[in-house]
Amino acid sequence: MVQRRKLIIGGVGAAAGLAAAGFAVAGRARGAKAAPDSMAGSWHSAAVPSAEPIELTVSPAADADDVSPAEPIVLSVGGGTLKSVKVAAGGTTVDGAMQADGSWRSKGTMTYGKTYKVTASIVDSTGAAVEKTSTFSTVKPKAVAGITFQANGMGTLKSGGTYGVGQPVIVAFSKAVKDKAAAEKAITVETSPSVPGKFFWVNNTIVHWRPAKYWAKGTTVKVSVDALGVHLGNGTYGKTNAKTHFTIGRALVAISDNNTHRTRVYVDGKMVRDMACSNGKGGYTTIGDGKQIHFWTQSGPHVVLSKERRHTMSSASYGLTDPTNPNYYDPEVVEFCTRISYSGEFLHAAPWNHSLGRANISHGCVNLSNADAEWVYENFLVGDVVEVRHTPKSLPIGDGLGDWNVSYDKYGA
């Protein structure tokens, strides 16, 4: 609740007070005699007008503490005219401006853990200058959480960049968020064309937002996080406000069919490339820590996470280090790699694989010819969608951007 305090400044005329202090009073010089009253035939002094009581309203109220640094500072006056306001903490001042109704309102934000002094210069109804001061203090957090925007867990979102139709909005906090409802309330996603969306918390620091369906091509997305002054739980507050924006490019969706051994690429609904592929061979093996791993290319919509001209792959990357295991392989430099999961699924060149278009013999990646892998590398965007079909293992929501593998009615539930 916003607290305000009214300061009533004197009912005695300010001019009378000034006269008592030795200042001249309106219409008469110091030491001059009073004029005779021609009507009464006597001498008397002119009456000094009384000033109207001044009512100064200040928000935040004087002596308030735990004030949000995002709260506006507002001053208004009754019975006088507000001429200027200064708000300062040490040598740092808060910008503000007079409003059309005669009040003053701050424009800048404050900082945490500071005591601010408000100095108001007022002219009362007699024209005398009056100055009033008050102080208040902003909240002192136990910790502050910074805000960043991610394209995925492997890279930041480029503000103003162009992304594929599967790119969710991803907001990352530098500290754990306990009050997720407060964090979500601080996040605003504006899109053109406008679409509703839902939040999904990957963990206590990262939240995603997506619409019900893939973005329409050309959609613009603006994200703002007004976290300054927001209590995120356990004494942690948002460090500052943040914003970003990005654009959705052409609508590219690739469909990799495990049964037909074909990966077909559609742009704006039209097939533009039909590629022979070889997907994961399937099956399980046990690695050193007793954990079982599988060799299927996981079913469901994947989202492009990154692209690497060359990437070194080995079975050790997913924990298989025993050279006697038939699934073991030494590190090898692979070309034209387009990553679609954190666990190591790529579309990449596989010149050694002579079963493209005929059989699935990879360790889980989508193997392509050199020419096709290069075309994918050159034409796919981060955020583009690769839907894998007809395999017995589904992509978990946390393995890359598996957001689209969850139905919208269950997303974030």
Tab-separated table of C-alpha atoms in Angstrom:
chain	number	residue	atom	x	y	z
A	1	MET	CA	0.000	0.000	0.000
A	2	VAL	CA	1.420	3.364	-0.986
A	3	GLN	CA	1.864	5.621	2.041
A	4	ARG	CA	1.446	9.358	1.758
A	5	ARG	CA	1.916	12.034	4.358
A	6	LYS	CA	0.395	15.525	4.305
A	7	LEU	CA	2.504	18.270	5.843
A	8	ILE	CA	0.432	21.326	6.835
A	9	ILE	CA	2.685	24.332	6.867
A	10	GLY	CA	1.520	27.253	9.021
A	11	GLY	CA	-1.739	29.218	9.031
A	12	VAL	CA	-0.002	32.531	9.801
A	13	GLY	CA	0.850	34.641	6.764
A	14	ALA	CA	4.299	33.979	5.448
A	15	ALA	CA	4.647	37.696	4.751
A	16	ALA	CA	4.001	38.459	8.446
A	17	GLY	CA	6.658	35.991	9.376
A	18	LEU	CA	9.072	37.581	6.952
A	19	ALA	CA	8.285	41.046	8.363
A	20	ALA	CA	8.971	39.872	11.872
A	21	ALA	CA	12.327	38.656	10.677
A	22	GLY	CA	13.218	42.095	9.323
A	23	PHE	CA	12.103	41.629	5.647
A	24	ALA	CA	9.975	44.260	3.891
A	25	VAL	CA	6.226	43.584	3.778
A	26	ALA	CA	4.249	44.206	0.606
A	27	GLY	CA	3.555	47.899	-0.166
A	28	ARG	CA	5.703	49.528	2.516
A	29	ALA	CA	9.432	50.230	2.671
A	30	ARG	CA	11.373	49.706	5.876
A	31	GLY	CA	11.149	52.784	8.172
A	32	ALA	CA	8.334	54.485	6.197
A	33	LYS	CA	5.476	56.102	8.137
A	34	ALA	CA	1.920	54.854	7.904
A	35	ALA	CA	-0.362	56.936	5.697
A	36	PRO	CA	-3.158	58.957	7.380
A	37	ASP	CA	-6.716	57.651	7.087
A	38	SER	CA	-8.644	60.499	5.524
A	39	MET	CA	-11.969	58.909	6.457
A	40	ALA	CA	-11.246	58.351	10.171
A	41	GLY	CA	-8.787	61.186	10.640
A	42	SER	CA	-6.285	58.863	12.350
A	43	TRP	CA	-3.051	56.937	11.614
A	44	HIS	CA	-2.852	53.117	11.378
A	45	SER	CA	-0.741	50.291	9.784
A	46	ALA	CA	-1.946	48.309	6.706
A	47	ALA	CA	-3.103	44.749	7.547
A	48	VAL	CA	-0.709	41.949	6.522
A	49	PRO	CA	-2.540	39.121	4.623
A	50	SER	CA	-2.466	35.602	6.083
A	51	ALA	CA	-1.163	32.691	3.957
A	52	GLU	CA	-3.395	29.724	3.275
A	53	PRO	CA	-2.278	26.551	5.067
A	54	ILE	CA	-0.022	24.497	2.815
A	55	GLU	CA	-0.810	20.801	2.469
A	56	LEU	CA	2.162	18.902	1.052
A	57	THR	CA	1.569	15.274	0.093
A	58	VAL	CA	4.683	13.132	-0.332
A	59	SER	CA	4.858	9.557	-1.557
A	60	PRO	CA	6.705	7.521	-0.303
A	61	ALA	CA	5.789	8.882	3.120
A	62	ALA	CA	8.351	10.496	5.379
A	63	ASP	CA	10.392	7.945	7.359
A	64	ALA	CA	9.063	5.013	5.291
A	65	ASP	CA	11.436	2.080	4.932
A	66	ASP	CA	11.547	-1.039	2.708
A	67	VAL	CA	10.427	1.141	-0.202
A	68	SER	CA	10.685	-0.476	-3.631
A	69	PRO	CA	13.326	1.248	-5.790
A	70	ALA	CA	10.846	1.052	-8.664
A	71	GLU	CA	8.153	2.984	-6.768
A	72	PRO	CA	7.531	6.456	-8.211
A	73	ILE	CA	8.146	9.507	-6.024
A	74	VAL	CA	5.205	11.901	-6.198
A	75	LEU	CA	4.718	15.299	-4.526
A	76	SER	CA	1.665	17.535	-4.674
A	77	VAL	CA	0.725	20.750	-2.860
A	78	GLY	CA	-2.509	22.359	-1.710
A	79	GLY	CA	-2.568	26.022	-0.648
A	80	GLY	CA	0.596	26.858	-2.537
A	81	THR	CA	2.641	26.202	-5.653
A	82	LEU	CA	5.342	23.559	-5.976
A	83	LYS	CA	8.319	25.151	-7.705
A	84	SER	CA	11.022	22.494	-7.622
A	85	VAL	CA	11.917	19.150	-6.064
A	86	LYS	CA	15.250	17.494	-5.401
A	87	VAL	CA	15.548	13.820	-4.456
A	88	ALA	CA	19.026	12.594	-3.602
A	89	ALA	CA	20.929	9.829	-1.845
A	90	GLY	CA	24.441	11.068	-1.241
A	91	GLY	CA	25.648	12.548	-4.504
A	92	THR	CA	23.135	10.648	-6.667
A	93	THR	CA	19.899	12.355	-7.657
A	94	VAL	CA	16.657	10.965	-9.048
A	95	ASP	CA	15.357	12.645	-12.196
A	96	GLY	CA	11.816	13.929	-12.295
A	97	ALA	CA	9.577	16.593	-13.788
A	98	MET	CA	6.669	18.871	-12.983
A	99	GLN	CA	3.327	17.618	-14.247
A	100	ALA	CA	0.465	19.519	-15.875
A	101	ASP	CA	-1.544	19.422	-12.629
A	102	GLY	CA	1.279	21.082	-10.677
A	103	SER	CA	2.573	17.921	-9.036
A	104	TRP	CA	6.093	16.497	-9.402
A	105	ARG	CA	6.815	12.898	-10.416
A	106	SER	CA	10.089	11.015	-10.644
A	107	LYS	CA	11.265	9.613	-13.979
A	108	GLY	CA	14.288	7.616	-12.916
A	109	THR	CA	14.510	4.585	-10.644
A	110	MET	CA	16.262	4.314	-7.308
A	111	THR	CA	18.752	1.801	-5.958
A	112	TYR	CA	18.462	-0.735	-3.156
A	113	GLY	CA	19.543	-0.024	0.431
A	114	LYS	CA	19.710	3.769	0.210
A	115	THR	CA	18.225	6.626	2.231
A	116	TYR	CA	16.749	9.353	0.036
A	117	LYS	CA	16.181	12.972	1.044
A	118	VAL	CA	13.291	14.832	-0.590
A	119	THR	CA	13.527	18.633	-0.678
A	120	ALA	CA	10.467	20.543	-1.877
A	121	SER	CA	10.561	24.268	-2.698
A	122	ILE	CA	7.098	25.819	-2.410
A	123	VAL	CA	5.634	29.295	-2.830
A	124	ASP	CA	2.695	29.966	-0.533
A	125	SER	CA	-0.404	32.041	-1.323
A	126	THR	CA	1.316	35.284	-0.299
A	127	GLY	CA	4.303	34.636	-2.545
A	128	ALA	CA	6.686	33.631	0.209
A	129	ALA	CA	9.145	30.790	-0.315
A	130	VAL	CA	8.851	27.721	1.892
A	131	GLU	CA	11.129	24.652	1.908
A	132	LYS	CA	10.211	21.288	3.336
A	133	THR	CA	12.254	18.063	3.562
A	134	SER	CA	11.579	14.419	4.336
A	135	THR	CA	13.482	11.133	4.056
A	136	PHE	CA	12.696	7.496	3.282
A	137	SER	CA	14.739	4.339	2.717
A	138	THR	CA	14.632	1.664	0.012
A	139	VAL	CA	14.547	-2.038	0.775
A	140	LYS	CA	17.840	-3.827	1.414
A	141	PRO	CA	17.737	-7.311	-0.229
A	142	LYS	CA	19.567	-10.379	1.002
A	143	ALA	CA	20.438	-11.053	-2.655
A	144	VAL	CA	19.623	-9.683	-6.104
A	145	ALA	CA	18.889	-11.733	-9.232
A	146	GLY	CA	20.126	-10.562	-12.612
A	147	ILE	CA	18.179	-11.237	-15.808
A	148	THR	CA	19.431	-12.707	-19.100
A	149	PHE	CA	17.648	-13.974	-22.198
A	150	GLN	CA	18.654	-17.303	-23.697
A	151	ALA	CA	18.199	-18.825	-27.114
A	152	ASN	CA	18.737	-22.149	-25.311
A	153	GLY	CA	20.930	-23.579	-22.582
A	154	MET	CA	23.969	-23.280	-24.859
A	155	GLY	CA	23.700	-19.673	-25.987
A	156	THR	CA	22.219	-16.252	-25.329
A	157	LEU	CA	19.423	-14.750	-27.387
A	158	LYS	CA	20.615	-12.067	-29.801
A	159	SER	CA	18.413	-9.011	-29.370
A	160	GLY	CA	16.987	-8.127	-32.769
A	161	GLY	CA	17.934	-11.538	-34.166
A	162	THR	CA	15.914	-13.845	-36.396
A	163	TYR	CA	14.927	-17.289	-35.120
A	164	GLY	CA	12.934	-20.325	-36.218
A	165	VAL	CA	9.281	-21.056	-35.524
A	166	GLY	CA	10.109	-23.337	-32.575
A	167	GLN	CA	12.083	-20.777	-30.547
A	168	PRO	CA	10.521	-20.291	-27.091
A	169	VAL	CA	11.028	-17.180	-24.982
A	170	ILE	CA	13.596	-18.058	-22.298
A	171	VAL	CA	14.251	-15.873	-19.248
A	172	ALA	CA	17.093	-16.837	-16.917
A	173	PHE	CA	17.506	-15.504	-13.360
A	174	SER	CA	20.945	-15.535	-11.742
A	175	LYS	CA	19.465	-16.607	-8.382
A	176	ALA	CA	16.858	-19.195	-7.441
A	177	VAL	CA	13.273	-17.965	-7.677
A	178	LYS	CA	10.902	-19.167	-4.964
A	179	ASP	CA	7.944	-16.925	-5.779
A	180	LYS	CA	7.425	-17.983	-9.379
A	181	ALA	CA	4.062	-16.224	-9.617
A	182	ALA	CA	5.766	-12.895	-8.825
A	183	ALA	CA	8.432	-13.584	-11.456
A	184	GLU	CA	5.849	-14.460	-14.100
A	185	LYS	CA	3.869	-11.303	-13.291
A	186	ALA	CA	7.016	-9.269	-13.957
A	187	ILE	CA	7.421	-10.792	-17.456
A	188	THR	CA	5.489	-9.336	-20.386
A	189	VAL	CA	5.546	-10.979	-23.829
A	190	GLU	CA	4.087	-8.909	-26.672
A	191	THR	CA	3.762	-10.463	-30.119
A	192	SER	CA	2.558	-9.305	-33.497
A	193	PRO	CA	0.355	-10.987	-34.522
A	194	SER	CA	-0.866	-11.381	-30.953
A	195	VAL	CA	-1.007	-14.915	-29.537
A	196	PRO	CA	-1.548	-16.213	-25.983
A	197	GLY	CA	1.103	-18.344	-24.335
A	198	LYS	CA	2.080	-20.242	-21.192
A	199	PHE	CA	5.056	-20.406	-18.837
A	200	PHE	CA	7.072	-23.533	-18.057
A	201	TRP	CA	9.792	-23.576	-15.380
A	202	VAL	CA	12.713	-25.797	-16.364
A	203	ASN	CA	14.186	-25.321	-12.882
A	204	ASN	CA	14.261	-22.644	-10.162
A	205	THR	CA	16.191	-20.175	-12.317
A	206	ILE	CA	14.957	-20.660	-15.907
A	207	VAL	CA	11.451	-20.120	-17.261
A	208	HIS	CA	10.199	-20.683	-20.831
A	209	TRP	CA	7.152	-19.171	-22.566
A	210	ARG	CA	5.587	-20.529	-25.754
A	211	PRO	CA	2.360	-20.187	-27.740
A	212	ALA	CA	0.010	-23.104	-28.401
A	213	LYS	CA	1.437	-23.731	-31.892
A	214	TYR	CA	4.651	-22.942	-33.694
A	215	TRP	CA	5.074	-19.227	-34.334
A	216	ALA	CA	3.697	-17.820	-37.572
A	217	LYS	CA	6.448	-16.682	-39.936
A	218	GLY	CA	7.360	-13.028	-39.560
A	219	THR	CA	6.052	-12.755	-35.977
A	220	THR	CA	7.761	-10.079	-33.892
A	221	VAL	CA	8.312	-10.874	-30.222
A	222	LYS	CA	9.039	-8.278	-27.538
A	223	VAL	CA	9.917	-9.366	-24.015
A	224	SER	CA	10.234	-7.123	-20.967
A	225	VAL	CA	11.012	-8.165	-17.408
A	226	ASP	CA	10.180	-5.458	-14.847
A	227	ALA	CA	12.041	-7.189	-12.027
A	228	LEU	CA	13.453	-4.185	-10.171
A	229	GLY	CA	11.841	-4.103	-6.743
A	230	VAL	CA	10.093	-7.458	-7.208
A	231	HIS	CA	10.490	-9.857	-4.290
A	232	LEU	CA	11.268	-13.265	-5.759
A	233	GLY	CA	11.215	-15.021	-2.391
A	234	ASN	CA	13.686	-15.656	0.448
A	235	GLY	CA	14.853	-12.050	0.457
A	236	THR	CA	15.935	-12.124	-3.204
A	237	TYR	CA	14.855	-9.213	-5.405
A	238	GLY	CA	15.182	-8.509	-9.096
A	239	LYS	CA	18.423	-6.656	-9.765
A	240	THR	CA	17.145	-4.524	-12.625
A	241	ASN	CA	14.660	-4.395	-15.479
A	242	ALA	CA	15.531	-6.030	-18.806
A	243	LYS	CA	14.078	-6.284	-22.284
A	244	THR	CA	14.778	-7.878	-25.656
A	245	HIS	CA	13.112	-8.538	-28.987
A	246	PHE	CA	13.444	-10.948	-31.875
A	247	THR	CA	11.752	-11.891	-35.125
A	248	ILE	CA	10.560	-15.230	-36.445
A	249	GLY	CA	11.880	-15.969	-39.936
A	250	ARG	CA	10.405	-18.199	-42.634
A	251	ALA	CA	8.515	-21.225	-41.309
A	252	LEU	CA	11.002	-24.106	-41.651
A	253	VAL	CA	10.061	-27.566	-40.353
A	254	ALA	CA	12.065	-30.708	-41.177
A	255	ILE	CA	10.533	-34.161	-40.731
A	256	SER	CA	12.902	-37.084	-40.238
A	257	ASP	CA	11.074	-40.402	-40.638
A	258	ASN	CA	12.736	-43.353	-38.966
A	259	ASN	CA	10.784	-45.823	-41.122
A	260	THR	CA	11.384	-44.324	-44.574
A	261	HIS	CA	14.944	-43.144	-43.848
A	262	ARG	CA	14.126	-39.740	-45.382
A	263	THR	CA	14.428	-36.261	-43.927
A	264	ARG	CA	12.224	-33.794	-45.782
A	265	VAL	CA	12.459	-30.040	-45.290
A	266	TYR	CA	9.392	-27.803	-45.633
A	267	VAL	CA	9.527	-24.016	-45.886
A	268	ASP	CA	6.228	-22.169	-45.503
A	269	GLY	CA	4.477	-25.498	-46.060
A	270	LYS	CA	6.292	-26.377	-49.297
A	271	MET	CA	8.865	-29.188	-49.476
A	272	VAL	CA	12.211	-27.747	-50.559
A	273	ARG	CA	14.584	-30.688	-49.959
A	274	ASP	CA	14.250	-34.472	-49.667
A	275	MET	CA	17.321	-36.071	-48.088
A	276	ALA	CA	18.349	-39.689	-47.562
A	277	CYS	CA	19.258	-40.272	-43.936
A	278	SER	CA	20.255	-42.915	-41.424
A	279	ASN	CA	19.011	-42.485	-37.885
A	280	GLY	CA	19.792	-44.184	-34.565
A	281	LYS	CA	20.154	-47.945	-34.662
A	282	GLY	CA	18.348	-48.407	-31.338
A	283	GLY	CA	19.088	-50.765	-28.494
A	284	TYR	CA	20.785	-50.250	-25.128
A	285	THR	CA	24.155	-50.678	-23.522
A	286	THR	CA	25.448	-50.213	-19.976
A	287	ILE	CA	28.222	-47.723	-19.287
A	288	GLY	CA	30.770	-47.621	-16.476
A	289	ASP	CA	28.525	-46.211	-13.756
A	290	GLY	CA	25.887	-48.885	-14.406
A	291	LYS	CA	23.643	-46.471	-16.261
A	292	GLN	CA	21.860	-47.660	-19.372
A	293	ILE	CA	22.029	-45.558	-22.519
A	294	HIS	CA	20.138	-45.999	-25.757
A	295	PHE	CA	20.916	-45.451	-29.452
A	296	TRP	CA	17.606	-44.248	-30.887
A	297	THR	CA	17.052	-40.854	-32.410
A	298	GLN	CA	14.395	-39.569	-30.033
A	299	SER	CA	10.912	-38.968	-31.388
A	300	GLY	CA	9.121	-35.659	-31.292
A	301	PRO	CA	9.778	-32.048	-32.244
A	302	HIS	CA	13.380	-30.976	-31.698
A	303	VAL	CA	14.562	-27.369	-31.946
A	304	VAL	CA	17.875	-26.375	-33.534
A	305	LEU	CA	20.230	-25.307	-30.726
A	306	SER	CA	23.470	-24.459	-32.530
A	307	LYS	CA	25.531	-25.038	-35.664
A	308	GLU	CA	29.188	-26.012	-35.830
A	309	ARG	CA	31.285	-26.278	-38.969
A	310	ARG	CA	33.270	-29.048	-37.290
A	311	HIS	CA	32.600	-30.898	-34.075
A	312	THR	CA	34.594	-33.662	-32.387
A	313	MET	CA	32.402	-36.636	-31.507
A	314	SER	CA	33.201	-39.741	-29.468
A	315	SER	CA	31.335	-42.338	-27.469
A	316	ALA	CA	32.955	-40.862	-24.361
A	317	SER	CA	30.775	-37.755	-24.827
A	318	TYR	CA	27.818	-39.753	-23.525
A	319	GLY	CA	29.768	-41.814	-21.003
A	320	LEU	CA	30.840	-44.877	-23.014
A	321	THR	CA	34.598	-45.165	-22.421
A	322	ASP	CA	35.185	-48.925	-22.515
A	323	PRO	CA	36.993	-49.725	-25.794
A	324	THR	CA	35.840	-53.350	-25.585
A	325	ASN	CA	32.191	-52.290	-25.862
A	326	PRO	CA	31.054	-52.769	-29.488
A	327	ASN	CA	29.405	-49.339	-29.376
A	328	TYR	CA	32.656	-47.564	-28.435
A	329	TYR	CA	34.301	-45.235	-30.945
A	330	ASP	CA	37.324	-42.948	-30.815
A	331	PRO	CA	37.092	-39.151	-31.146
A	332	GLU	CA	36.431	-38.087	-34.702
A	333	VAL	CA	36.052	-34.666	-36.303
A	334	VAL	CA	32.638	-34.474	-37.976
A	335	GLU	CA	31.623	-31.794	-40.471
A	336	PHE	CA	28.508	-29.633	-40.915
A	337	CYS	CA	26.944	-30.293	-37.523
A	338	THR	CA	23.510	-28.940	-36.592
A	339	ARG	CA	22.689	-29.765	-32.971
A	340	ILE	CA	19.095	-30.583	-31.954
A	341	SER	CA	19.461	-31.904	-28.374
A	342	TYR	CA	21.711	-31.447	-25.347
A	343	SER	CA	22.349	-35.203	-25.220
A	344	GLY	CA	24.208	-35.066	-28.529
A	345	GLU	CA	21.747	-35.532	-31.399
A	346	PHE	CA	22.913	-33.740	-34.545
A	347	LEU	CA	22.147	-33.610	-38.221
A	348	HIS	CA	25.627	-34.025	-39.677
A	349	ALA	CA	27.704	-35.303	-42.577
A	350	ALA	CA	28.445	-39.032	-42.389
A	351	PRO	CA	30.464	-40.021	-45.496
A	352	TRP	CA	31.335	-43.344	-43.824
A	353	ASN	CA	27.674	-44.366	-43.591
A	354	HIS	CA	26.745	-46.293	-46.751
A	355	SER	CA	23.198	-47.029	-45.532
A	356	LEU	CA	21.733	-43.542	-46.075
A	357	GLY	CA	18.148	-43.914	-47.226
A	358	ARG	CA	18.171	-47.666	-46.457
A	359	ALA	CA	18.877	-48.445	-42.800
A	360	ASN	CA	19.335	-46.811	-39.396
A	361	ILE	CA	22.833	-47.519	-38.116
A	362	SER	CA	23.922	-44.325	-36.322
A	363	HIS	CA	24.428	-43.945	-32.572
A	364	GLY	CA	21.457	-41.553	-32.429
A	365	CYS	CA	22.258	-38.729	-34.812
A	366	VAL	CA	20.593	-38.033	-38.158
A	367	ASN	CA	23.331	-39.004	-40.635
A	368	LEU	CA	23.284	-37.177	-43.977
A	369	SER	CA	25.457	-36.945	-47.084
A	370	ASN	CA	28.085	-34.213	-47.173
A	371	ALA	CA	26.030	-32.140	-49.612
A	372	ASP	CA	22.815	-32.427	-47.605
A	373	ALA	CA	24.519	-31.762	-44.267
A	374	GLU	CA	26.197	-28.685	-45.730
A	375	TRP	CA	22.843	-27.451	-47.058
A	376	VAL	CA	21.269	-27.904	-43.613
A	377	TYR	CA	24.194	-26.110	-41.967
A	378	GLU	CA	23.888	-23.189	-44.377
A	379	ASN	CA	20.095	-22.860	-44.340
A	380	PHE	CA	18.808	-23.778	-40.886
A	381	LEU	CA	18.358	-21.185	-38.145
A	382	VAL	CA	18.573	-21.600	-34.392
A	383	GLY	CA	14.953	-22.209	-33.412
A	384	ASP	CA	14.015	-24.175	-36.547
A	385	VAL	CA	12.113	-27.416	-35.941
A	386	VAL	CA	13.196	-30.986	-36.709
A	387	GLU	CA	10.398	-33.464	-36.050
A	388	VAL	CA	11.579	-37.061	-35.645
A	389	ARG	CA	8.927	-39.705	-36.208
A	390	HIS	CA	8.401	-43.425	-35.563
A	391	THR	CA	10.967	-44.224	-32.880
A	392	PRO	CA	10.158	-45.794	-29.489
A	393	LYS	CA	11.951	-43.142	-27.392
A	394	SER	CA	10.455	-39.648	-26.957
A	395	LEU	CA	12.516	-36.507	-26.512
A	396	PRO	CA	12.255	-35.363	-22.860
A	397	ILE	CA	11.223	-31.743	-22.380
A	398	GLY	CA	14.580	-30.923	-20.772
A	399	ASP	CA	16.821	-32.487	-23.440
A	400	GLY	CA	17.317	-29.378	-25.529
A	401	LEU	CA	14.109	-27.486	-26.217
A	402	GLY	CA	11.586	-30.289	-25.931
A	403	ASP	CA	8.824	-27.764	-25.180
A	404	TRP	CA	6.796	-28.806	-28.228
A	405	ASN	CA	6.825	-32.430	-27.140
A	406	VAL	CA	4.316	-31.513	-24.405
A	407	SER	CA	0.705	-30.747	-25.345
A	408	TYR	CA	-0.289	-27.158	-24.718
A	409	ASP	CA	-2.956	-28.077	-22.158
A	410	LYS	CA	-0.256	-29.795	-20.047
A	411	TYR	CA	2.521	-27.284	-20.702
A	412	GLY	CA	3.596	-25.690	-17.440
A	413	ALA	CA	1.123	-27.743	-15.414
